[in-house]
Tab-separated table of N, CA and C in Angstrom:
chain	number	residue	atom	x	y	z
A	1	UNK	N	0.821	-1.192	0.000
A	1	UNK	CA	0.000	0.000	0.000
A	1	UNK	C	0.867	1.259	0.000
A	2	UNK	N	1.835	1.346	0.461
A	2	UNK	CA	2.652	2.495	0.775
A	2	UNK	C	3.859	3.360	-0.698
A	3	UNK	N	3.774	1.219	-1.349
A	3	UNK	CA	4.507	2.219	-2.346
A	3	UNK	C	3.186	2.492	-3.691
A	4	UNK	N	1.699	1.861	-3.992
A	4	UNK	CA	1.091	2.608	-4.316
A	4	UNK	C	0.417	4.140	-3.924
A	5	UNK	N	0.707	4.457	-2.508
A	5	UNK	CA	0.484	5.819	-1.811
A	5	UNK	C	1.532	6.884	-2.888
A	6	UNK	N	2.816	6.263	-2.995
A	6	UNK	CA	4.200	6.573	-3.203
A	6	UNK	C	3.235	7.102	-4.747
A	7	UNK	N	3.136	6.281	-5.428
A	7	UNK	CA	3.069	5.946	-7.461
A	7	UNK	C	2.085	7.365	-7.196
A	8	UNK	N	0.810	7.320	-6.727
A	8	UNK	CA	-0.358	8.337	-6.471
A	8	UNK	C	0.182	9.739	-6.310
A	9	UNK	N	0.901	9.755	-5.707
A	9	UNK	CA	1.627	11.052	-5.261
A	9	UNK	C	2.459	11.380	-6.423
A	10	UNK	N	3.296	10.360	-6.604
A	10	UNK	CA	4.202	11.031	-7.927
A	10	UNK	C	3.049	11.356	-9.281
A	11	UNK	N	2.433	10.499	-9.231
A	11	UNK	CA	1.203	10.911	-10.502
A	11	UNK	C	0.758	12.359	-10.979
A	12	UNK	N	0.359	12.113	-8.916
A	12	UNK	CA	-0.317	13.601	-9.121
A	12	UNK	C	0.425	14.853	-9.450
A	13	UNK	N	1.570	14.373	-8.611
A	13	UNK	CA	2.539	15.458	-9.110
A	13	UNK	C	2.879	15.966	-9.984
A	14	UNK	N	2.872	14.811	-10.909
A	14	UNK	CA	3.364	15.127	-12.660
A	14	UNK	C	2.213	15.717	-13.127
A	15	UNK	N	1.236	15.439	-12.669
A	15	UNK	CA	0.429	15.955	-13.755
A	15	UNK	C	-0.122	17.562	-13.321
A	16	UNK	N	-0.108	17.875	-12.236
A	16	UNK	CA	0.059	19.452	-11.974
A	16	UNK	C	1.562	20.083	-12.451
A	17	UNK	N	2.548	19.364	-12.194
A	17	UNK	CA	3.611	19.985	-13.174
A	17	UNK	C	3.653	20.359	-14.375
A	18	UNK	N	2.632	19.412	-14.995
A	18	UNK	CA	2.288	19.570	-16.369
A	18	UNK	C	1.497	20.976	-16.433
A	19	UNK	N	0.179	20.363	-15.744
A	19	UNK	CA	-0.733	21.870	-15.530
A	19	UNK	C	0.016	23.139	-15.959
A	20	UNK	N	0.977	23.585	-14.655
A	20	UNK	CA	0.930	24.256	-14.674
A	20	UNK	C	2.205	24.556	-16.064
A	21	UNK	N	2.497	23.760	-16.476
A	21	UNK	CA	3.593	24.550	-17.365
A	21	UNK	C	3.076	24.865	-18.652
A	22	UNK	N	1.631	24.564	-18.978
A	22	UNK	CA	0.690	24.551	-20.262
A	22	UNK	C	-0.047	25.910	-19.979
A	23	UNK	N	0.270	26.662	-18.893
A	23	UNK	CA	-0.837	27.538	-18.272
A	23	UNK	C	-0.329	28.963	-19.478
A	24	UNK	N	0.917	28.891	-19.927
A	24	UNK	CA	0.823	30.747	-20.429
A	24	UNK	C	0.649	29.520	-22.207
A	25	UNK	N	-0.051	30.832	-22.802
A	25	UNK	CA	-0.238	30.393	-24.131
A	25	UNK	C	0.818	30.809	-25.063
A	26	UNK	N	2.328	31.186	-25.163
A	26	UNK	CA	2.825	31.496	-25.876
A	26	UNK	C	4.539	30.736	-24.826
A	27	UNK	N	4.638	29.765	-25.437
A	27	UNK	CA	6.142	28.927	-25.504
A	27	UNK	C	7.331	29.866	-26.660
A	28	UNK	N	8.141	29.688	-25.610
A	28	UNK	CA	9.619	30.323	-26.223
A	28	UNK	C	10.857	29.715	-25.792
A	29	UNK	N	11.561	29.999	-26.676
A	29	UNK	CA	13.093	29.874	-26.347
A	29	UNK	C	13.792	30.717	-27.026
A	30	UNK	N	15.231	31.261	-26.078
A	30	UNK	CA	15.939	32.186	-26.875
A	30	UNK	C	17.772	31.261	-26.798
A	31	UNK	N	17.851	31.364	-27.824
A	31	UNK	CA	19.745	30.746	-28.330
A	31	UNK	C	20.474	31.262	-28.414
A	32	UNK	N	21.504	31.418	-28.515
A	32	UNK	CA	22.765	32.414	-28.928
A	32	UNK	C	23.874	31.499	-28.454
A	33	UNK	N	24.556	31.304	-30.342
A	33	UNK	CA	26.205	30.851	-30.236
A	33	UNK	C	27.094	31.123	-29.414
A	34	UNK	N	26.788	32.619	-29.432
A	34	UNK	CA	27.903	33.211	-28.093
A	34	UNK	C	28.214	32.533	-26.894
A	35	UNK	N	27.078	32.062	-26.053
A	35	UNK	CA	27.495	31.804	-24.669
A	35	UNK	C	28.185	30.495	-24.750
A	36	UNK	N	29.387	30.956	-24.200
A	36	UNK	CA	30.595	30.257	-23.804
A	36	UNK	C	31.335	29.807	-25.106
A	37	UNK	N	31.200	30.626	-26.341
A	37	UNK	CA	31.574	30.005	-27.340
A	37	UNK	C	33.423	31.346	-27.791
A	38	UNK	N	32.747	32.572	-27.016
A	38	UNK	CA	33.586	33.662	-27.105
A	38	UNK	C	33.145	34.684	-28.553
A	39	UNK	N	32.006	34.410	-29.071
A	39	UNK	CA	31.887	34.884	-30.512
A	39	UNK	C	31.215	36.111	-30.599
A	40	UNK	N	30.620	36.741	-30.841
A	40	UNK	CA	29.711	38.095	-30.873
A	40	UNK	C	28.554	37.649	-31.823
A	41	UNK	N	28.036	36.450	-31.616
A	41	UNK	CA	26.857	36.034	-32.104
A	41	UNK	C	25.485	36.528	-32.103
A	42	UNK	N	24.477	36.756	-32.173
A	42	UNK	CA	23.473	37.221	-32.000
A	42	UNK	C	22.745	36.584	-30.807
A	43	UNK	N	21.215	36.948	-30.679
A	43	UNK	CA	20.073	35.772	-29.670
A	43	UNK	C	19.034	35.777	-31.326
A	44	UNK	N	18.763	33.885	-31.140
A	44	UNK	CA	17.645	33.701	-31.940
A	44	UNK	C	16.624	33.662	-30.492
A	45	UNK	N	15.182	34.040	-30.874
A	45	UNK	CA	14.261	33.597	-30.409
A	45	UNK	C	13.568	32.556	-31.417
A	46	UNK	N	12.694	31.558	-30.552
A	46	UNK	CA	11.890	30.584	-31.587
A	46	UNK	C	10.461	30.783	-30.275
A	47	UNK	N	9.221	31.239	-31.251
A	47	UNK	CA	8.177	31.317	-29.868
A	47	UNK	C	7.000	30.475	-31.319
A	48	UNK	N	6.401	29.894	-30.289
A	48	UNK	CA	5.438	29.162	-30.832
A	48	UNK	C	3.770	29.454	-29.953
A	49	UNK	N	2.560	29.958	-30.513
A	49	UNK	CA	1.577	30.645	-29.829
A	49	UNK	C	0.634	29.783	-30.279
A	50	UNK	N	0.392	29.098	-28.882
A	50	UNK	CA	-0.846	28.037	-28.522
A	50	UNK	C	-2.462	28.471	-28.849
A	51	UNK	N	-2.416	29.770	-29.164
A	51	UNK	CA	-3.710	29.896	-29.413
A	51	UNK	C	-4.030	30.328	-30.430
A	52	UNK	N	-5.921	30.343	-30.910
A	52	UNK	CA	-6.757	29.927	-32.106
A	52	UNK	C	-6.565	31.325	-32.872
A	53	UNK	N	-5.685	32.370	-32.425
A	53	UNK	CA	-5.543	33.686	-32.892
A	53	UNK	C	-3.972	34.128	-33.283
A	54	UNK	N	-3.853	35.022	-34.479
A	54	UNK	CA	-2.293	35.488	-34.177
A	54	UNK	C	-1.701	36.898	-33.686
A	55	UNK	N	-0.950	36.324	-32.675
A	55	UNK	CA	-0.647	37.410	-31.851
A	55	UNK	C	0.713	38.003	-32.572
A	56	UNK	N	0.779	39.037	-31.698
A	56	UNK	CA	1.950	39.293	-31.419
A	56	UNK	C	2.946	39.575	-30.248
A	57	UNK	N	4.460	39.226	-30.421
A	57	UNK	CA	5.066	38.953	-29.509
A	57	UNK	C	5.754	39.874	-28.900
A	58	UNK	N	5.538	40.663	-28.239
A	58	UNK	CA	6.135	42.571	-27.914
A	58	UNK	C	7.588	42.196	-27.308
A	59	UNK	N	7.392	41.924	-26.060
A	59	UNK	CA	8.616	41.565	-25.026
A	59	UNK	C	8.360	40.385	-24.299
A	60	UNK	N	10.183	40.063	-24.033
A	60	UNK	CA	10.157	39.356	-22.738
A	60	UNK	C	10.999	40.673	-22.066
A	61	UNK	N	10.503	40.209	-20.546
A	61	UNK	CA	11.251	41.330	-19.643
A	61	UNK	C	11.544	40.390	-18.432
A	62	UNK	N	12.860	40.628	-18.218
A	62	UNK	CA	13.806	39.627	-17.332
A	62	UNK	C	13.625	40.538	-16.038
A	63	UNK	N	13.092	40.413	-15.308
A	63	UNK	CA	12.858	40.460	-13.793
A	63	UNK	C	13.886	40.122	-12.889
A	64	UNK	N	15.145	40.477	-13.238
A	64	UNK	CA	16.320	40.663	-12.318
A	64	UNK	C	15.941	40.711	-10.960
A	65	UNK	N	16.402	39.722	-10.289
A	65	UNK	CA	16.587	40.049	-8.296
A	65	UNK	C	17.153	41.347	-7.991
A	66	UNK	N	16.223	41.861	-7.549
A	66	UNK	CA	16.675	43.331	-6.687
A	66	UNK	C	17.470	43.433	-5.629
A	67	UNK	N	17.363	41.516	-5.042
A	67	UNK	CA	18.936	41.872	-4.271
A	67	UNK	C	19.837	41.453	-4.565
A	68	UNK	N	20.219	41.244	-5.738
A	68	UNK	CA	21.588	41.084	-6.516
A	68	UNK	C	22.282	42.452	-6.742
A	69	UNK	N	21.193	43.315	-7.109
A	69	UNK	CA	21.655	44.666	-7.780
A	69	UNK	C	21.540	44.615	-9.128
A	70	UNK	N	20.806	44.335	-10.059
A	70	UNK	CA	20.513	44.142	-11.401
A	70	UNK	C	19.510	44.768	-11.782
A	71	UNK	N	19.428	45.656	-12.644
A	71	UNK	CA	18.602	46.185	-13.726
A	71	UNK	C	17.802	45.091	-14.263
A	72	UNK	N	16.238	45.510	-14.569
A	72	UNK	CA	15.560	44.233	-15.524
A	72	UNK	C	16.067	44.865	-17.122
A	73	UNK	N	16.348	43.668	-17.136
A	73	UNK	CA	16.087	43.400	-19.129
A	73	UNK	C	15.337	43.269	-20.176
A	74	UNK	N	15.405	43.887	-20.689
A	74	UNK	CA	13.848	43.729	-22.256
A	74	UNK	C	14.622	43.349	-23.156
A	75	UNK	N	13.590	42.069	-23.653
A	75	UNK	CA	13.838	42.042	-24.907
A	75	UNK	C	13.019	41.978	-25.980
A	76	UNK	N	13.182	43.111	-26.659
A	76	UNK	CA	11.924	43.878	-27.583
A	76	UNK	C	11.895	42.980	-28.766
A	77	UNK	N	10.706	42.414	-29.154
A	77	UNK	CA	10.892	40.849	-30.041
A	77	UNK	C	9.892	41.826	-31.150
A	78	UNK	N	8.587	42.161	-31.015
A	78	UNK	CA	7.817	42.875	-32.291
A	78	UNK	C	7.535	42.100	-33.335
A	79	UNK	N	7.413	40.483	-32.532
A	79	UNK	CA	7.587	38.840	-33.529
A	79	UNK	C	5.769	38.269	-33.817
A	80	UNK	N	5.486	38.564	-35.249
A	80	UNK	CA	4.209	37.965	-35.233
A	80	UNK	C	4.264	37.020	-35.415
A	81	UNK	N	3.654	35.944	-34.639
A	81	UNK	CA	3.293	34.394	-35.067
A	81	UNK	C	2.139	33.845	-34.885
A	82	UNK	N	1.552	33.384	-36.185
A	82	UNK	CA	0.370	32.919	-36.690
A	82	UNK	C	-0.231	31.904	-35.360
A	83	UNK	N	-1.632	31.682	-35.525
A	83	UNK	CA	-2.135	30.884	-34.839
A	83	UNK	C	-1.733	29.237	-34.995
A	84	UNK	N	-1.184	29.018	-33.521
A	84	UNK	CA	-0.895	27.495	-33.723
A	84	UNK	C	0.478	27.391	-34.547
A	85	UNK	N	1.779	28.331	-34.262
A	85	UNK	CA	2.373	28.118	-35.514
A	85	UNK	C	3.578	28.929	-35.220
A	86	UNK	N	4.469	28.288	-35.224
A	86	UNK	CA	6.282	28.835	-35.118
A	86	UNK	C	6.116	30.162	-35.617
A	87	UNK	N	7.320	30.905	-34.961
A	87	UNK	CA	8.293	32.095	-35.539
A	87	UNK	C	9.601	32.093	-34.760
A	88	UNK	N	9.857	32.932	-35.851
A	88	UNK	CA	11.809	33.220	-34.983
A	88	UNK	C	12.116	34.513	-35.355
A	89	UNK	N	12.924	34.984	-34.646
A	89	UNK	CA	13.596	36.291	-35.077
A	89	UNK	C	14.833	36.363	-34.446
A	90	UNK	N	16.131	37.111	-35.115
A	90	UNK	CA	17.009	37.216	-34.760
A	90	UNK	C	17.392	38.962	-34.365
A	91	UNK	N	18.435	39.088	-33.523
A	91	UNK	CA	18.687	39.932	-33.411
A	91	UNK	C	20.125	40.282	-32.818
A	92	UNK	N	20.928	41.504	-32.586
A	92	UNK	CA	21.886	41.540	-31.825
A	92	UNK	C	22.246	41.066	-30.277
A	93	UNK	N	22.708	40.641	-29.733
A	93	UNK	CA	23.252	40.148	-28.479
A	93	UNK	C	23.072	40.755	-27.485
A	94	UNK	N	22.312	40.501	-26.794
A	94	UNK	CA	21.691	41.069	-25.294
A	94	UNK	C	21.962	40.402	-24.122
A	95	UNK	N	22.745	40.841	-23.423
A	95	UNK	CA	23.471	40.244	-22.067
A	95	UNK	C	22.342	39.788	-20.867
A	96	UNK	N	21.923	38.198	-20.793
A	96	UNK	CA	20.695	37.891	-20.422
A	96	UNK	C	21.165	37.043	-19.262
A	97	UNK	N	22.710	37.261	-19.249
A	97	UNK	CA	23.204	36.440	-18.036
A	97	UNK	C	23.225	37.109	-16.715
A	98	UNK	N	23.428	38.438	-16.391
A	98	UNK	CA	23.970	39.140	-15.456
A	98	UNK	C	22.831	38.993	-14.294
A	99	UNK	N	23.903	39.137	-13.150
A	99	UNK	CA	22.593	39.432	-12.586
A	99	UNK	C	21.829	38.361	-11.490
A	100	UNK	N	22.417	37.054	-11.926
A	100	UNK	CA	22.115	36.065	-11.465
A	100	UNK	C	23.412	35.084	-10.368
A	101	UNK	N	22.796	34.852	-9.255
A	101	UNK	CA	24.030	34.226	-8.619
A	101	UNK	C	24.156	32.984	-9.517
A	102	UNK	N	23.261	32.017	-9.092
A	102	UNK	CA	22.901	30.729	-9.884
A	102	UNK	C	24.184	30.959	-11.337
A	103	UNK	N	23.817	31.786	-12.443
A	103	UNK	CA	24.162	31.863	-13.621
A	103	UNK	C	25.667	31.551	-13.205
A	104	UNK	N	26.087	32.991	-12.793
A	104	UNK	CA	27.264	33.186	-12.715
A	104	UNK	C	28.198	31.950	-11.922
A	105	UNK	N	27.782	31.609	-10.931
A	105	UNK	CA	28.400	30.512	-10.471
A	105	UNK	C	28.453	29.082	-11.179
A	106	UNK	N	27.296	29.224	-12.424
A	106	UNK	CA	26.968	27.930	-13.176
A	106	UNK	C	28.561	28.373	-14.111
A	107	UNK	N	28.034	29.640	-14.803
A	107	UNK	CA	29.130	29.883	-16.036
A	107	UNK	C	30.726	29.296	-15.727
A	108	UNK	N	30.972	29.745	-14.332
A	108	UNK	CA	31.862	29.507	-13.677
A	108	UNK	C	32.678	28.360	-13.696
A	109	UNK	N	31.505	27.448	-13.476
A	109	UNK	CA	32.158	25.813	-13.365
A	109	UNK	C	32.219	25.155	-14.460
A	110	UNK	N	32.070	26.012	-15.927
A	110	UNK	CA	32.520	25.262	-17.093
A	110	UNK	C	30.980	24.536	-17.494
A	111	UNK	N	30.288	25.132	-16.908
A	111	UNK	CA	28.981	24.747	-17.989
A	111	UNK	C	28.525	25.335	-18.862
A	112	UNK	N	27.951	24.875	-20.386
A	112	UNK	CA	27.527	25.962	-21.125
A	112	UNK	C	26.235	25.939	-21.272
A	113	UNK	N	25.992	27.306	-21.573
A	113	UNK	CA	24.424	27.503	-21.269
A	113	UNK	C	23.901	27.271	-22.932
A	114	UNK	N	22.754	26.319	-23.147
A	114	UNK	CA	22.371	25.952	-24.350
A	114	UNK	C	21.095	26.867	-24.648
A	115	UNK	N	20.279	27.405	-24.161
A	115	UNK	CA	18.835	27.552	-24.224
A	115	UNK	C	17.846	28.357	-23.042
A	116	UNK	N	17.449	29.677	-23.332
A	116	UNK	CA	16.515	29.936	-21.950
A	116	UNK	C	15.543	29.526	-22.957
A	117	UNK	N	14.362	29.185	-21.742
A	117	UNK	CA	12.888	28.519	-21.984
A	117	UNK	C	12.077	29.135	-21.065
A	118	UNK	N	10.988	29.478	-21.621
A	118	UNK	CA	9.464	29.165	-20.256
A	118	UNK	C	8.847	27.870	-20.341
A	119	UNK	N	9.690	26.292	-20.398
A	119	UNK	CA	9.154	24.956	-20.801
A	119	UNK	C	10.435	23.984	-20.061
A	120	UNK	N	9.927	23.364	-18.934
A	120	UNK	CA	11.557	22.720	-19.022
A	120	UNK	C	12.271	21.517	-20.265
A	121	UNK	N	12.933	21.182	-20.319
A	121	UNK	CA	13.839	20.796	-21.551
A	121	UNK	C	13.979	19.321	-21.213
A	122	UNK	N	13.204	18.409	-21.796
A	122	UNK	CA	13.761	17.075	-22.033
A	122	UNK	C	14.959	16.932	-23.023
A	123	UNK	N	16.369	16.057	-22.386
A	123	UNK	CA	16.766	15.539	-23.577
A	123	UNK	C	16.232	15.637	-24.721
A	124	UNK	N	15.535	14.732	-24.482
A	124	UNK	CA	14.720	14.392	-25.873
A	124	UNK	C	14.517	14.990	-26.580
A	125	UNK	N	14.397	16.308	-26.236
A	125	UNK	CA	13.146	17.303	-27.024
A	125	UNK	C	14.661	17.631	-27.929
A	126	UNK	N	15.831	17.529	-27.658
A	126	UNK	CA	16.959	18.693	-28.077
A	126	UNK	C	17.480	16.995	-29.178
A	127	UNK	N	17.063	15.652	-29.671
A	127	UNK	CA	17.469	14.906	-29.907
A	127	UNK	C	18.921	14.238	-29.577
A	128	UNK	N	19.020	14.214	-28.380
A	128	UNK	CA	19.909	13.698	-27.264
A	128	UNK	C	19.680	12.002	-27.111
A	129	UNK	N	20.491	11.206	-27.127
A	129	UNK	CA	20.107	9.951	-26.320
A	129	UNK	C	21.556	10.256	-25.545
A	130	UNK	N	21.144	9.893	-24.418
A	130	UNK	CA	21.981	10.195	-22.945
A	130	UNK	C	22.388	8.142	-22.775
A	131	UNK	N	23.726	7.694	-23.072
A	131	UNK	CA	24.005	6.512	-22.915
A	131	UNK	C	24.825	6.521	-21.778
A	132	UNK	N	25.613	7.572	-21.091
A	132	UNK	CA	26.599	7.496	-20.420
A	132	UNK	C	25.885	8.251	-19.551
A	133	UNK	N	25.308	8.520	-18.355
A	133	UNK	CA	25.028	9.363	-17.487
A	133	UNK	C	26.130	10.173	-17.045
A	134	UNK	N	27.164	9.501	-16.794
A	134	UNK	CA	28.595	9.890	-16.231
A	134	UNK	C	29.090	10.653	-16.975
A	135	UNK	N	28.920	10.910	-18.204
A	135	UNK	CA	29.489	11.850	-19.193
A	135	UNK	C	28.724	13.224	-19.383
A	136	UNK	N	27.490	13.085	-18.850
A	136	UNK	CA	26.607	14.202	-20.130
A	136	UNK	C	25.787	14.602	-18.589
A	137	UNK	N	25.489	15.809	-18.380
A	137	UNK	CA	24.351	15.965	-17.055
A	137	UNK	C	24.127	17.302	-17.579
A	138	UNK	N	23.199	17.873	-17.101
A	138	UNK	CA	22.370	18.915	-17.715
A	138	UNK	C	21.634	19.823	-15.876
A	139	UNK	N	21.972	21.316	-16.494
A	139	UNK	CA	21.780	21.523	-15.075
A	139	UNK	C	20.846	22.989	-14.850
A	140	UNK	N	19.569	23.216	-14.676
A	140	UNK	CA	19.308	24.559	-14.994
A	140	UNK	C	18.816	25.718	-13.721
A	141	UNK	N	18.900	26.638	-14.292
A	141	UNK	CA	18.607	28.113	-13.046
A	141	UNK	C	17.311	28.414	-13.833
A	142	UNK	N	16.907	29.305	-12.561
A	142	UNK	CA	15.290	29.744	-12.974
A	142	UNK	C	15.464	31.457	-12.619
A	143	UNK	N	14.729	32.116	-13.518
A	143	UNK	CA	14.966	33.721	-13.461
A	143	UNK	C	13.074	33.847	-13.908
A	144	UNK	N	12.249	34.756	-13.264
A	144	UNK	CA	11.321	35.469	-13.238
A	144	UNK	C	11.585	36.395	-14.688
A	145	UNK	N	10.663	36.127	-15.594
A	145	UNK	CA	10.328	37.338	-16.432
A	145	UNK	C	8.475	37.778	-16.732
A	146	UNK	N	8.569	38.467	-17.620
A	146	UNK	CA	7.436	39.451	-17.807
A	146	UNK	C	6.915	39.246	-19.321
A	147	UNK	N	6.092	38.329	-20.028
A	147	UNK	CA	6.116	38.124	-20.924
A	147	UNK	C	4.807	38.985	-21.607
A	148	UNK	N	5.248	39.861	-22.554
A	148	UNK	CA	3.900	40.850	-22.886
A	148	UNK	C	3.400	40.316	-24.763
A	149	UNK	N	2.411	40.181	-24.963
A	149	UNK	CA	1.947	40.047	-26.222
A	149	UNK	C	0.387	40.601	-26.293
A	150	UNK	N	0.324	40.527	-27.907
A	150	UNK	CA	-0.784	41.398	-28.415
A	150	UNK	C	-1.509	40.331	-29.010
A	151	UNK	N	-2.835	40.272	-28.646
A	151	UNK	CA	-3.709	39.567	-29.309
A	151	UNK	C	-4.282	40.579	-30.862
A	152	UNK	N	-4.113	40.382	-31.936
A	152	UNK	CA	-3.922	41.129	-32.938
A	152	UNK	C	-5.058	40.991	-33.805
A	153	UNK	N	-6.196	39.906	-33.050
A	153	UNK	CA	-7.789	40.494	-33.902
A	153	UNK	C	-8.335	41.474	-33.145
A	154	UNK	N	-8.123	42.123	-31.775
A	154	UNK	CA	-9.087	42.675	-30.877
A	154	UNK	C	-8.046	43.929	-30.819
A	155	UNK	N	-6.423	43.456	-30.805
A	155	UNK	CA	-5.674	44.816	-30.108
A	155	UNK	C	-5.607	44.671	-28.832
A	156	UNK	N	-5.780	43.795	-28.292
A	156	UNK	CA	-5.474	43.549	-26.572
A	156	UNK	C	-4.203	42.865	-26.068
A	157	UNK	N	-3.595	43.417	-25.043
A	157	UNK	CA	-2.413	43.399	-24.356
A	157	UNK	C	-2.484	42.529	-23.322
A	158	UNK	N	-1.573	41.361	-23.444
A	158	UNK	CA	-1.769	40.085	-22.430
A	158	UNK	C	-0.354	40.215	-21.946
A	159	UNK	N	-0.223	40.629	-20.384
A	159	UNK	CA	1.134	40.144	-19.682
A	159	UNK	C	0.759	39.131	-18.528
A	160	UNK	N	1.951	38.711	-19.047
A	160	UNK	CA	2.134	37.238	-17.368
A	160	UNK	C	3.935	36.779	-17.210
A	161	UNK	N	3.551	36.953	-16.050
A	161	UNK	CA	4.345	37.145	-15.110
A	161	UNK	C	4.757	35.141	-15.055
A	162	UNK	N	6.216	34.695	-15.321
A	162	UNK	CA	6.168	33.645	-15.536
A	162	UNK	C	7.812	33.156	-15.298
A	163	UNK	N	8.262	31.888	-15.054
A	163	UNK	CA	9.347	31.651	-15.050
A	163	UNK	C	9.876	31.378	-16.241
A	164	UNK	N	11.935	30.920	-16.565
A	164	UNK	CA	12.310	30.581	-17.518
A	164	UNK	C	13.365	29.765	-16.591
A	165	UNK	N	13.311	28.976	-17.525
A	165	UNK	CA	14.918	28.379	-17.312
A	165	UNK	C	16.362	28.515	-17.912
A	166	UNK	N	17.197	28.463	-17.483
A	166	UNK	CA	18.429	28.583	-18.180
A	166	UNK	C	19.011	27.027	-18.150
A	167	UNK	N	18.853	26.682	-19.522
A	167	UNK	CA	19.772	25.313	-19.343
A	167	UNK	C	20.759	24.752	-19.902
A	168	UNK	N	21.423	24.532	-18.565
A	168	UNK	CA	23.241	24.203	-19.276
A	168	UNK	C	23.535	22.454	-19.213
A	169	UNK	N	24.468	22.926	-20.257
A	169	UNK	CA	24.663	21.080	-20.546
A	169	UNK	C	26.435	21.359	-20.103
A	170	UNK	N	26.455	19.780	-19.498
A	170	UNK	CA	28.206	19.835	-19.175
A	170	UNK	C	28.697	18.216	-19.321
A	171	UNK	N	29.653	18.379	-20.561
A	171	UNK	CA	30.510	17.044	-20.679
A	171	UNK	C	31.383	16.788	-20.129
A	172	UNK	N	31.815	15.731	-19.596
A	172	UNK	CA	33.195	15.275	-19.041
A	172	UNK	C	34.320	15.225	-19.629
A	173	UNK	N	35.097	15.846	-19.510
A	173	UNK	CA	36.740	15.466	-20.901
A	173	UNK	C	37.161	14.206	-20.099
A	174	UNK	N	37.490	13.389	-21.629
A	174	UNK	CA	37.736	12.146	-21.623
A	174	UNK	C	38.977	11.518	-21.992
């Protein structure tokens, strides 16, 4: 009985984890070669908008800890994407690391940062098969942003207030 108590609990768990990570209607991720690569690369965004309308994508706004001492960050996107349906846009390089203990202490130890998300990141999703655990581990920080978009049949302004992840991947030299 105790370890079906156990299965019930993890169930439930997953599936409010799920809940809640389906809750904002507009999924993103932002990339950039640069980090940890040394290059002056750009940030791609890729945002994909869950709903029956096409919006548009104004900002994300990075909600820096005020007791770090950090300025928040915008990043002004002005990205329309169709209902139900990818976009990307590129742009110049916006310093999205600062600011963060987590980050900085991650950058630190030789991890590189692959991907911020408002979605956490299966392997899988990045076409990874993980054979060696011992080799490959994946490790992420969470930063508060401000995600603003335009619903673009009505003209109405949707913000929510939402997490991201930063996620770094780190190999073993062999």
């Amino acid at each position: 009985m105790h370890k079906s108590l156990w299965f019930l609990f993890l169930f439930n768990s997953s599936v409010l984890a799920a809940e809640l990570q389906e809750e904002t209607e507009v999924k993103f991720a932002i990339f950039s070669s640069a980090w940890g690569e040394n290059t002056d690369d750009g940030l791609r965004v890729v945002a994909y908008n869950q709903t029956q309308g096409h919006i548009r994508l104004n900002t994300i706004l990075f909600l820096k800890a005020e007791s770090e001492g950090s300025e928040q960050v915008a990043v002004n996107l002005n990205l329309e994407v169709p209902s139900l349906a990818y976009a990307d846009v590129e742009f110049p390089y916006i310093d999205l690391l600062q600011g963060n203990e987590c980050i900085g202490r991650t950058m630190a130890e030789s991890w590189k940062l692959v991907e911020i998300s408002n979605y956490t990141l299966n392997p899988s999703v990045r076409n990874l098969i993980i054979e060696d655990t011992d080799s490959f581990r994946i490790y992420q920080c969470i930063e508060n942003v401000r995600t603003i978009w335009t619903r673009l049949a009505n003209n109405t302004q949707v913000q929510y207030e939402e997490w991201v992840l930063f996620h770094f991947e780190s190999r073993r030299d062999n």
